[in-house]
CSV table of C-alpha atoms in Angstrom, one decimal:
chain,number,residue,atom,x,y,z
A,1286,UNK,CA,-7.1,-59.4,-49.5
A,1287,UNK,CA,-8.4,-62.2,-51.7
A,1288,UNK,CA,-11.9,-63.7,-51.8
A,1289,UNK,CA,-10.9,-66.7,-49.6
A,1290,UNK,CA,-9.3,-64.5,-47.0
A,1291,UNK,CA,-12.3,-62.2,-46.8
A,1292,UNK,CA,-14.6,-65.3,-46.5
A,1293,UNK,CA,-12.5,-66.7,-43.6
A,1294,UNK,CA,-12.3,-63.3,-41.9
A,1295,UNK,CA,-16.1,-62.8,-42.1
A,1296,UNK,CA,-16.7,-66.3,-40.6
A,1297,UNK,CA,-14.2,-65.8,-37.8
A,1298,UNK,CA,-15.5,-62.3,-37.1
A,1299,UNK,CA,-19.1,-63.4,-37.0
A,1300,UNK,CA,-18.5,-66.3,-34.6
A,1301,UNK,CA,-16.1,-64.2,-32.4
A,1302,UNK,CA,-18.6,-61.4,-32.0
A,1303,UNK,CA,-21.4,-63.8,-31.2
A,1304,UNK,CA,-19.3,-65.5,-28.7
A,1305,UNK,CA,-18.1,-62.2,-27.2
A,1306,UNK,CA,-21.7,-61.0,-26.7
A,1307,UNK,CA,-22.8,-64.3,-25.1
A,1308,UNK,CA,-19.8,-64.4,-22.7
A,1309,UNK,CA,-20.1,-60.8,-21.7
A,1310,UNK,CA,-23.8,-61.2,-21.0
A,1311,UNK,CA,-23.1,-64.2,-18.8
A,1312,UNK,CA,-20.3,-62.6,-16.9
A,1313,UNK,CA,-22.2,-59.4,-16.5
A,1314,UNK,CA,-25.1,-61.2,-14.8
A,1315,UNK,CA,-22.7,-62.7,-12.2
A,1316,UNK,CA,-21.0,-59.4,-11.6
A,1317,UNK,CA,-24.1,-57.4,-11.2
A,1318,UNK,CA,-25.4,-59.9,-8.7
A,1319,UNK,CA,-22.5,-58.9,-6.4
A,1320,UNK,CA,-24.1,-55.5,-6.2
A,1321,UNK,CA,-27.6,-56.8,-5.7
A,1322,UNK,CA,-27.9,-55.2,-2.3
A,1323,UNK,CA,-26.9,-51.8,-3.8
A,1324,UNK,CA,-29.5,-52.2,-6.6
A,1325,UNK,CA,-32.4,-53.3,-4.4
A,1326,UNK,CA,-31.8,-50.4,-2.0
A,1327,UNK,CA,-31.8,-47.8,-4.8
A,1328,UNK,CA,-34.9,-45.7,-5.3
A,1329,UNK,CA,-34.6,-46.5,-9.1
A,1330,UNK,CA,-33.6,-50.1,-9.1
A,1331,UNK,CA,-34.0,-50.9,-12.8
A,1332,UNK,CA,-32.2,-47.7,-13.9
A,1333,UNK,CA,-29.4,-48.4,-11.4
A,1334,UNK,CA,-29.2,-52.0,-12.6
A,1335,UNK,CA,-28.9,-51.1,-16.2
A,1336,UNK,CA,-26.3,-48.3,-15.5
A,1337,UNK,CA,-24.1,-50.5,-13.4
A,1338,UNK,CA,-24.3,-53.3,-16.0
A,1339,UNK,CA,-23.2,-50.8,-18.7
A,1340,UNK,CA,-20.3,-49.6,-16.6
A,1341,UNK,CA,-19.1,-53.2,-16.1
A,1342,UNK,CA,-19.0,-53.9,-19.8
A,1343,UNK,CA,-15.5,-52.5,-20.5
A,1344,UNK,CA,-13.9,-54.4,-17.6
A,1345,UNK,CA,-15.6,-57.7,-18.6
A,1346,UNK,CA,-14.9,-57.2,-22.3
A,1347,UNK,CA,-11.2,-56.7,-21.7
A,1348,UNK,CA,-11.0,-60.1,-20.0
A,1349,UNK,CA,-13.3,-62.0,-22.5
A,1350,UNK,CA,-12.0,-60.7,-25.9
A,1351,UNK,CA,-9.0,-63.1,-26.1
A,1352,UNK,CA,-11.1,-66.1,-25.3
A,1353,UNK,CA,-13.9,-65.0,-27.7
A,1354,UNK,CA,-11.2,-64.9,-30.5
A,1355,UNK,CA,-9.9,-68.3,-29.6
A,1356,UNK,CA,-13.4,-69.8,-29.7
A,1357,UNK,CA,-14.2,-67.9,-32.9
A,1358,UNK,CA,-11.1,-69.0,-34.8
A,1359,UNK,CA,-11.3,-72.6,-33.6
A,1360,UNK,CA,-15.0,-73.0,-34.4
A,1361,UNK,CA,-14.8,-71.2,-37.8
A,1362,UNK,CA,-11.9,-73.3,-39.0
A,1363,UNK,CA,-13.3,-76.5,-37.7
A,1364,UNK,CA,-16.6,-75.9,-39.5
A,1365,UNK,CA,-14.6,-75.3,-42.7
A,1366,UNK,CA,-12.8,-78.6,-42.1
A,1367,UNK,CA,-16.1,-80.3,-41.6
A,1368,UNK,CA,-17.4,-78.9,-44.9
A,1369,UNK,CA,-14.0,-79.8,-46.6
A,1370,UNK,CA,-13.5,-76.2,-47.5
A,1371,UNK,CA,-9.9,-76.1,-46.2
A,1372,UNK,CA,-9.0,-79.3,-48.1
A,1373,UNK,CA,-10.4,-77.8,-51.3
A,1374,UNK,CA,-8.4,-74.6,-50.8
A,1375,UNK,CA,-5.1,-76.3,-50.2
A,1376,UNK,CA,-5.8,-78.8,-53.1
A,1377,UNK,CA,-6.2,-75.8,-55.3
A,1378,UNK,CA,-2.7,-74.7,-54.3
A,1379,UNK,CA,-3.6,-72.1,-51.7
A,1380,UNK,CA,-1.1,-71.9,-48.8
A,1381,UNK,CA,-2.1,-72.1,-45.2
A,1382,UNK,CA,-1.4,-68.3,-44.9
A,1383,UNK,CA,-4.8,-67.8,-46.5
A,1384,UNK,CA,-6.3,-68.7,-43.1
A,1385,UNK,CA,-3.5,-67.2,-40.9
A,1386,UNK,CA,-3.3,-63.8,-42.5
A,1387,UNK,CA,-6.9,-62.5,-41.9
A,1388,UNK,CA,-7.1,-64.1,-38.5
A,1389,UNK,CA,-3.9,-62.3,-37.3
A,1390,UNK,CA,-5.2,-59.0,-38.8
A,1391,UNK,CA,-8.3,-59.5,-36.7
A,1392,UNK,CA,-6.1,-60.2,-33.6
A,1393,UNK,CA,-4.1,-57.0,-34.2
A,1394,UNK,CA,-7.3,-55.0,-34.4
A,1395,UNK,CA,-8.6,-56.6,-31.2
A,1396,UNK,CA,-5.3,-55.8,-29.4
A,1397,UNK,CA,-5.4,-52.2,-30.4
A,1398,UNK,CA,-9.0,-51.9,-29.2
A,1399,UNK,CA,-8.1,-53.7,-26.0
A,1400,UNK,CA,-5.2,-51.2,-25.4
A,1401,UNK,CA,-7.6,-48.2,-25.8
A,1402,UNK,CA,-10.1,-49.9,-23.5
A,1403,UNK,CA,-7.5,-50.6,-20.8
A,1404,UNK,CA,-6.0,-47.1,-20.8
A,1405,UNK,CA,-9.1,-45.0,-21.2
A,1406,UNK,CA,-12.5,-46.6,-21.3
A,1407,UNK,CA,-12.3,-49.1,-18.5
A,1408,UNK,CA,-10.9,-46.7,-15.8
A,1409,UNK,CA,-13.6,-44.1,-16.7
A,1410,UNK,CA,-16.3,-46.7,-16.4
A,1411,UNK,CA,-14.9,-48.0,-13.1
A,1412,UNK,CA,-15.0,-44.4,-11.7
A,1413,UNK,CA,-18.5,-44.0,-12.8
A,1414,UNK,CA,-19.5,-47.3,-11.2
A,1415,UNK,CA,-17.8,-46.1,-7.9
A,1416,UNK,CA,-19.8,-42.8,-8.1
A,1417,UNK,CA,-23.0,-44.8,-8.5
A,1418,UNK,CA,-22.3,-46.9,-5.4
A,1419,UNK,CA,-21.4,-43.7,-3.5
A,1420,UNK,CA,-24.8,-42.1,-4.4
A,1421,UNK,CA,-26.7,-45.2,-3.6
A,1422,UNK,CA,-25.1,-45.5,-0.2
A,1423,UNK,CA,-25.9,-41.9,0.4
A,1424,UNK,CA,-29.5,-42.7,-0.4
A,1425,UNK,CA,-29.4,-45.7,2.0
A,1426,UNK,CA,-28.5,-43.3,4.8
A,1427,UNK,CA,-31.7,-41.3,4.0
A,1428,UNK,CA,-33.7,-44.5,4.2
A,1429,UNK,CA,-32.1,-45.3,7.5
A,1430,UNK,CA,-33.2,-41.9,8.8
A,1431,UNK,CA,-36.8,-42.5,7.7
A,1432,UNK,CA,-37.0,-46.1,9.1
A,1433,UNK,CA,-35.0,-45.4,12.4
A,1434,UNK,CA,-34.0,-49.1,12.2
A,1435,UNK,CA,-30.8,-51.0,11.4
A,1436,UNK,CA,-30.1,-50.7,7.7
A,1437,UNK,CA,-27.7,-53.0,5.9
A,1438,UNK,CA,-25.1,-51.1,3.8
A,1439,UNK,CA,-22.9,-54.1,2.9
A,1440,UNK,CA,-22.1,-57.6,4.2
A,1441,UNK,CA,-21.7,-57.3,8.0
A,1442,UNK,CA,-22.0,-53.5,7.8
A,1443,UNK,CA,-25.1,-52.0,9.4
A,1444,UNK,CA,-26.3,-48.4,10.2
A,1445,UNK,CA,-28.9,-47.0,12.4
A,1446,UNK,CA,-29.9,-43.3,12.7
A,1447,UNK,CA,-32.2,-42.0,15.3
A,1448,UNK,CA,-33.6,-39.1,13.4
A,1449,UNK,CA,-32.8,-35.9,11.6
A,1450,UNK,CA,-32.8,-32.4,13.1
A,1451,UNK,CA,-34.4,-29.4,11.3
A,1452,UNK,CA,-31.0,-28.2,10.1
A,1453,UNK,CA,-30.4,-31.5,8.3
A,1454,UNK,CA,-28.0,-32.9,10.9
A,1455,UNK,CA,-28.5,-36.5,11.9
A,1456,UNK,CA,-28.7,-37.6,15.6
A,1457,UNK,CA,-28.0,-40.8,17.5
A,1458,UNK,CA,-25.9,-42.5,14.8
A,1459,UNK,CA,-24.8,-46.1,15.4
A,1460,UNK,CA,-22.6,-48.1,12.9
A,1461,UNK,CA,-21.6,-51.8,13.3
A,1462,UNK,CA,-18.7,-52.9,11.1
A,1463,UNK,CA,-18.1,-56.7,11.3
A,1464,UNK,CA,-16.4,-57.2,7.9
A,1465,UNK,CA,-13.0,-57.9,9.4
A,1466,UNK,CA,-13.1,-61.4,11.0
A,1467,UNK,CA,-10.3,-60.4,13.4
A,1468,UNK,CA,-11.8,-57.2,14.8
A,1469,UNK,CA,-15.2,-55.7,15.3
A,1470,UNK,CA,-15.8,-51.9,15.0
A,1471,UNK,CA,-18.7,-50.1,16.6
A,1472,UNK,CA,-19.2,-46.4,16.0
A,1473,UNK,CA,-21.5,-44.2,18.0
A,1474,UNK,CA,-22.1,-40.4,17.6
A,1475,UNK,CA,-24.5,-38.0,19.0
A,1476,UNK,CA,-24.7,-36.0,15.7
A,1477,UNK,CA,-23.5,-36.4,12.1
A,1478,UNK,CA,-23.9,-35.0,8.6
A,1479,UNK,CA,-22.9,-35.7,5.0
A,1480,UNK,CA,-20.5,-33.3,3.4
A,1481,UNK,CA,-18.6,-33.2,0.1
A,1482,UNK,CA,-14.8,-33.1,0.2
A,1483,UNK,CA,-13.7,-32.7,-3.4
A,1484,UNK,CA,-15.1,-35.7,-5.2
A,1485,UNK,CA,-15.5,-37.6,-2.0
A,1486,UNK,CA,-18.7,-37.9,0.1
A,1487,UNK,CA,-18.0,-38.1,3.8
A,1488,UNK,CA,-20.2,-39.0,6.8
A,1489,UNK,CA,-18.8,-36.7,9.5
A,1490,UNK,CA,-19.6,-37.9,13.0
A,1491,UNK,CA,-19.4,-35.6,16.0
A,1492,UNK,CA,-19.2,-36.2,19.8
A,1493,UNK,CA,-18.9,-40.0,19.8
A,1494,UNK,CA,-16.8,-43.1,20.4
A,1495,UNK,CA,-15.2,-45.9,18.4
A,1496,UNK,CA,-15.1,-49.4,20.1
A,1497,UNK,CA,-12.6,-51.8,18.6
A,1498,UNK,CA,-12.8,-55.4,19.8
A,1499,UNK,CA,-10.1,-58.0,19.0
A,1500,UNK,CA,-11.9,-61.3,18.2
A,1501,UNK,CA,-8.9,-63.5,19.1
A,1502,UNK,CA,-7.8,-61.9,22.4
A,1503,UNK,CA,-11.1,-60.3,23.4
A,1504,UNK,CA,-9.4,-57.0,24.1
A,1505,UNK,CA,-11.6,-53.9,23.6
A,1506,UNK,CA,-10.2,-50.4,23.0
A,1507,UNK,CA,-12.4,-47.3,23.2
A,1508,UNK,CA,-11.6,-44.0,21.4
A,1509,UNK,CA,-13.5,-40.8,22.1
A,1510,UNK,CA,-13.6,-38.1,19.4
A,1511,UNK,CA,-15.0,-34.7,18.8
A,1512,UNK,CA,-15.2,-35.2,15.0
A,1513,UNK,CA,-14.6,-38.3,12.8
A,1514,UNK,CA,-15.0,-38.6,9.0
A,1515,UNK,CA,-15.9,-41.7,7.2
A,1516,UNK,CA,-15.7,-42.3,3.4
A,1517,UNK,CA,-19.0,-43.6,2.2
A,1518,UNK,CA,-17.5,-45.6,-0.6
A,1519,UNK,CA,-14.9,-47.6,1.2
A,1520,UNK,CA,-16.0,-46.9,4.8
A,1521,UNK,CA,-12.5,-46.0,5.9
A,1522,UNK,CA,-11.2,-42.9,7.6
A,1523,UNK,CA,-11.0,-39.9,5.3
A,1524,UNK,CA,-7.4,-39.5,6.2
A,1525,UNK,CA,-6.7,-42.6,4.1
A,1526,UNK,CA,-6.9,-40.3,1.1
A,1527,UNK,CA,-8.2,-40.9,-2.4
A,1528,UNK,CA,-11.6,-42.4,-3.0
A,1529,UNK,CA,-10.7,-44.1,-6.2
A,1530,UNK,CA,-8.8,-47.4,-6.2
A,1531,UNK,CA,-5.9,-47.9,-8.7
A,1532,UNK,CA,-8.1,-49.7,-11.2
A,1533,UNK,CA,-10.3,-46.6,-11.3
A,1534,UNK,CA,-7.6,-44.0,-11.6
A,1535,UNK,CA,-6.8,-42.3,-14.9
A,1536,UNK,CA,-3.6,-43.5,-16.5
A,1537,UNK,CA,-1.9,-40.1,-16.0
A,1538,UNK,CA,-2.5,-40.4,-12.2
A,1539,UNK,CA,-0.9,-43.9,-12.1
A,1540,UNK,CA,2.3,-42.6,-13.8
A,1541,UNK,CA,2.4,-39.3,-11.9
A,1542,UNK,CA,5.4,-38.8,-9.7
A,1543,UNK,CA,3.7,-36.1,-7.6
A,1544,UNK,CA,4.1,-37.1,-3.9
A,1545,UNK,CA,0.8,-35.4,-3.1
A,1546,UNK,CA,-1.0,-36.9,-6.1
A,1547,UNK,CA,-3.9,-39.3,-6.2
A,1548,UNK,CA,-1.7,-42.3,-6.3
A,1549,UNK,CA,0.1,-41.4,-3.1
A,1550,UNK,CA,-2.7,-42.9,-1.0
A,1551,UNK,CA,-1.9,-46.4,-2.3
A,1552,UNK,CA,1.1,-48.6,-1.8
A,1553,UNK,CA,3.6,-48.5,-4.7
A,1554,UNK,CA,3.1,-52.2,-5.3
A,1555,UNK,CA,-0.6,-51.8,-6.0
A,1556,UNK,CA,0.1,-48.9,-8.4
A,1557,UNK,CA,2.8,-50.8,-10.3
A,1558,UNK,CA,0.7,-53.9,-10.6
A,1559,UNK,CA,-2.2,-51.9,-12.1
A,1560,UNK,CA,0.2,-50.2,-14.5
A,1561,UNK,CA,1.6,-53.5,-15.7
A,1562,UNK,CA,-2.0,-54.9,-16.1
A,1563,UNK,CA,-3.1,-52.1,-18.3
A,1564,UNK,CA,0.0,-52.2,-20.4
A,1565,UNK,CA,0.1,-55.9,-20.9
A,1566,UNK,CA,-3.6,-57.0,-21.2
A,1567,UNK,CA,-3.7,-55.8,-24.9
A,1568,UNK,CA,-1.1,-58.4,-25.8
A,1569,UNK,CA,-3.3,-61.4,-25.1
A,1570,UNK,CA,-5.5,-61.3,-28.3
A,1571,UNK,CA,-2.2,-61.5,-30.2
A,1572,UNK,CA,-0.8,-64.2,-27.9
A,1573,UNK,CA,-3.8,-66.5,-27.9
A,1574,UNK,CA,-4.9,-66.4,-31.5
A,1575,UNK,CA,-1.8,-68.3,-32.8
A,1576,UNK,CA,-2.7,-71.1,-30.3
A,1577,UNK,CA,-6.1,-71.5,-32.0
A,1578,UNK,CA,-4.4,-71.4,-35.4
A,1579,UNK,CA,-1.9,-74.0,-34.5
A,1580,UNK,CA,-4.6,-76.5,-33.4
A,1581,UNK,CA,-7.0,-75.6,-36.2
A,1582,UNK,CA,-5.2,-74.4,-39.4
A,1583,UNK,CA,-4.2,-76.7,-42.2
A,1584,UNK,CA,-6.1,-79.4,-44.0
A,1585,UNK,CA,-6.7,-82.8,-42.3
A,1586,UNK,CA,-8.8,-85.8,-42.8
A,1587,UNK,CA,-12.4,-85.9,-41.5
A,1588,UNK,CA,-11.3,-89.0,-39.5
A,1589,UNK,CA,-9.2,-86.9,-37.3
A,1590,UNK,CA,-10.9,-85.9,-34.0
A,1591,UNK,CA,-11.8,-82.2,-33.9
A,1592,UNK,CA,-12.8,-82.3,-30.3
A,1593,UNK,CA,-9.2,-82.8,-29.2
A,1594,UNK,CA,-8.1,-79.8,-31.2
A,1595,UNK,CA,-10.7,-77.6,-29.5
A,1596,UNK,CA,-9.7,-79.0,-26.1
A,1597,UNK,CA,-6.0,-78.4,-26.8
A,1598,UNK,CA,-6.5,-74.8,-27.9
A,1599,UNK,CA,-8.8,-74.0,-25.0
A,1600,UNK,CA,-6.4,-75.7,-22.5
A,1601,UNK,CA,-3.3,-73.9,-23.8
A,1602,UNK,CA,-5.1,-70.5,-23.9
A,1603,UNK,CA,-6.4,-70.9,-20.3
A,1604,UNK,CA,-2.9,-71.8,-19.2
A,1605,UNK,CA,-1.3,-68.8,-20.8
A,1606,UNK,CA,-4.0,-66.4,-19.6
A,1607,UNK,CA,-4.1,-67.9,-16.1
A,1608,UNK,CA,-0.3,-67.4,-15.8
A,1609,UNK,CA,-0.7,-63.8,-16.9
A,1610,UNK,CA,-3.3,-63.1,-14.2
A,1611,UNK,CA,-0.9,-64.6,-11.6
A,1612,UNK,CA,2.2,-62.7,-12.7
A,1613,UNK,CA,0.4,-59.4,-12.8
A,1614,UNK,CA,-0.6,-59.8,-9.2
A,1615,UNK,CA,3.1,-60.3,-8.3
A,1616,UNK,CA,4.5,-57.7,-10.7
A,1617,UNK,CA,4.6,-54.8,-8.3
A,1618,UNK,CA,7.0,-56.5,-6.0
A,1619,UNK,CA,10.3,-55.8,-7.9
A,1620,UNK,CA,11.5,-54.6,-11.3
A,1621,UNK,CA,12.4,-58.2,-12.2
A,1622,UNK,CA,8.9,-59.4,-11.6
A,1623,UNK,CA,7.6,-56.4,-13.5
A,1624,UNK,CA,9.0,-58.0,-16.7
A,1625,UNK,CA,6.8,-61.1,-16.4
A,1626,UNK,CA,3.4,-59.6,-17.4
A,1627,UNK,CA,4.9,-58.9,-20.8
A,1628,UNK,CA,7.2,-61.9,-21.1
A,1629,UNK,CA,4.3,-64.4,-20.8
A,1630,UNK,CA,2.2,-63.3,-23.8
A,1631,UNK,CA,5.2,-62.4,-25.9
A,1632,UNK,CA,6.7,-65.9,-25.2
A,1633,UNK,CA,3.4,-67.5,-26.1
A,1634,UNK,CA,3.2,-65.5,-29.3
A,1635,UNK,CA,6.7,-66.4,-30.4
A,1636,UNK,CA,6.5,-70.0,-29.5
A,1637,UNK,CA,3.2,-70.7,-31.4
A,1638,UNK,CA,4.1,-68.6,-34.4
A,1639,UNK,CA,7.3,-70.6,-34.6
A,1640,UNK,CA,5.2,-73.8,-34.6
A,1641,UNK,CA,3.0,-72.4,-37.3
A,1642,UNK,CA,6.0,-71.6,-39.3
A,1643,UNK,CA,7.2,-75.2,-39.3
A,1644,UNK,CA,3.9,-76.5,-40.6
A,1645,UNK,CA,3.9,-79.3,-38.1
A,1646,UNK,CA,1.0,-80.2,-35.8
A,1647,UNK,CA,0.9,-82.1,-32.6
A,1648,UNK,CA,-0.1,-85.7,-33.4
């Protein structure tokens, strides 16, 4: 790699990393605020906040990396245009590949890191985040026991416990679940306790009733039970199976064909969509960087408006990535739709690489 190529690589890398850190920080703040109720109800709020933020970094990074590269490439090359560095290089007989080669090498490296993140780091972090939420909600039950008042577990989800018996069993448990706008669920139990079932924490209710009210028809159904188990993480019946959602499962569980495996608790459509997401996300750094190169590479006059080039690169990148998000959601429906998550970034890569090969730019 020549001096000019190393110089361009260093500038693009510096701006891309700075942009990545800034975008990840902004997105992290918005994501952690979603769990503000969990954080504030934790006995160690600051420690919980920092741990949850750290566990969200891999997920946020996987989304932000392609856009950070687009911004980094566009800004670095436009700054070089403003300083007439690109003009000097091409006047000295250096081809446009001097800018394209190091940037594409950076895109390949980012894609490989994204693949490792999608298959290994992000699912592990998501599982750890789910475990934190489980532990905090378990602590909330303890707080509800001490206060003997209604305690908010989640939006429209409340818990009241009358007290705790000497053996650790809770008494007079009342739960109000109003999260579904079409139905209201009220749980009552004379006794209850928290038990571990594998990696799942369950609230086991004994000698109680479940009241289900239909908001549209006003009909109420009452079910009496001797024992009823509730998953503390998702607040669903323990019979629904696995605690972890598809985005939290290890890759080996997603591709497992075991009918009794962890993936069996979820619909095949959800499992396939998550598989396609993990196997296609890494293509987007490769797909979006040629867009930035097409709008920024090559010498041009200082009279030409750089703002329109930045807007064009950003608009095209958002369109490609937005289409990718949409097709991934639909990809679990059929094998034909399963091709789209890969076709979108590959088509973008081929199209803009072909435009770069022609040497022509949009006027």
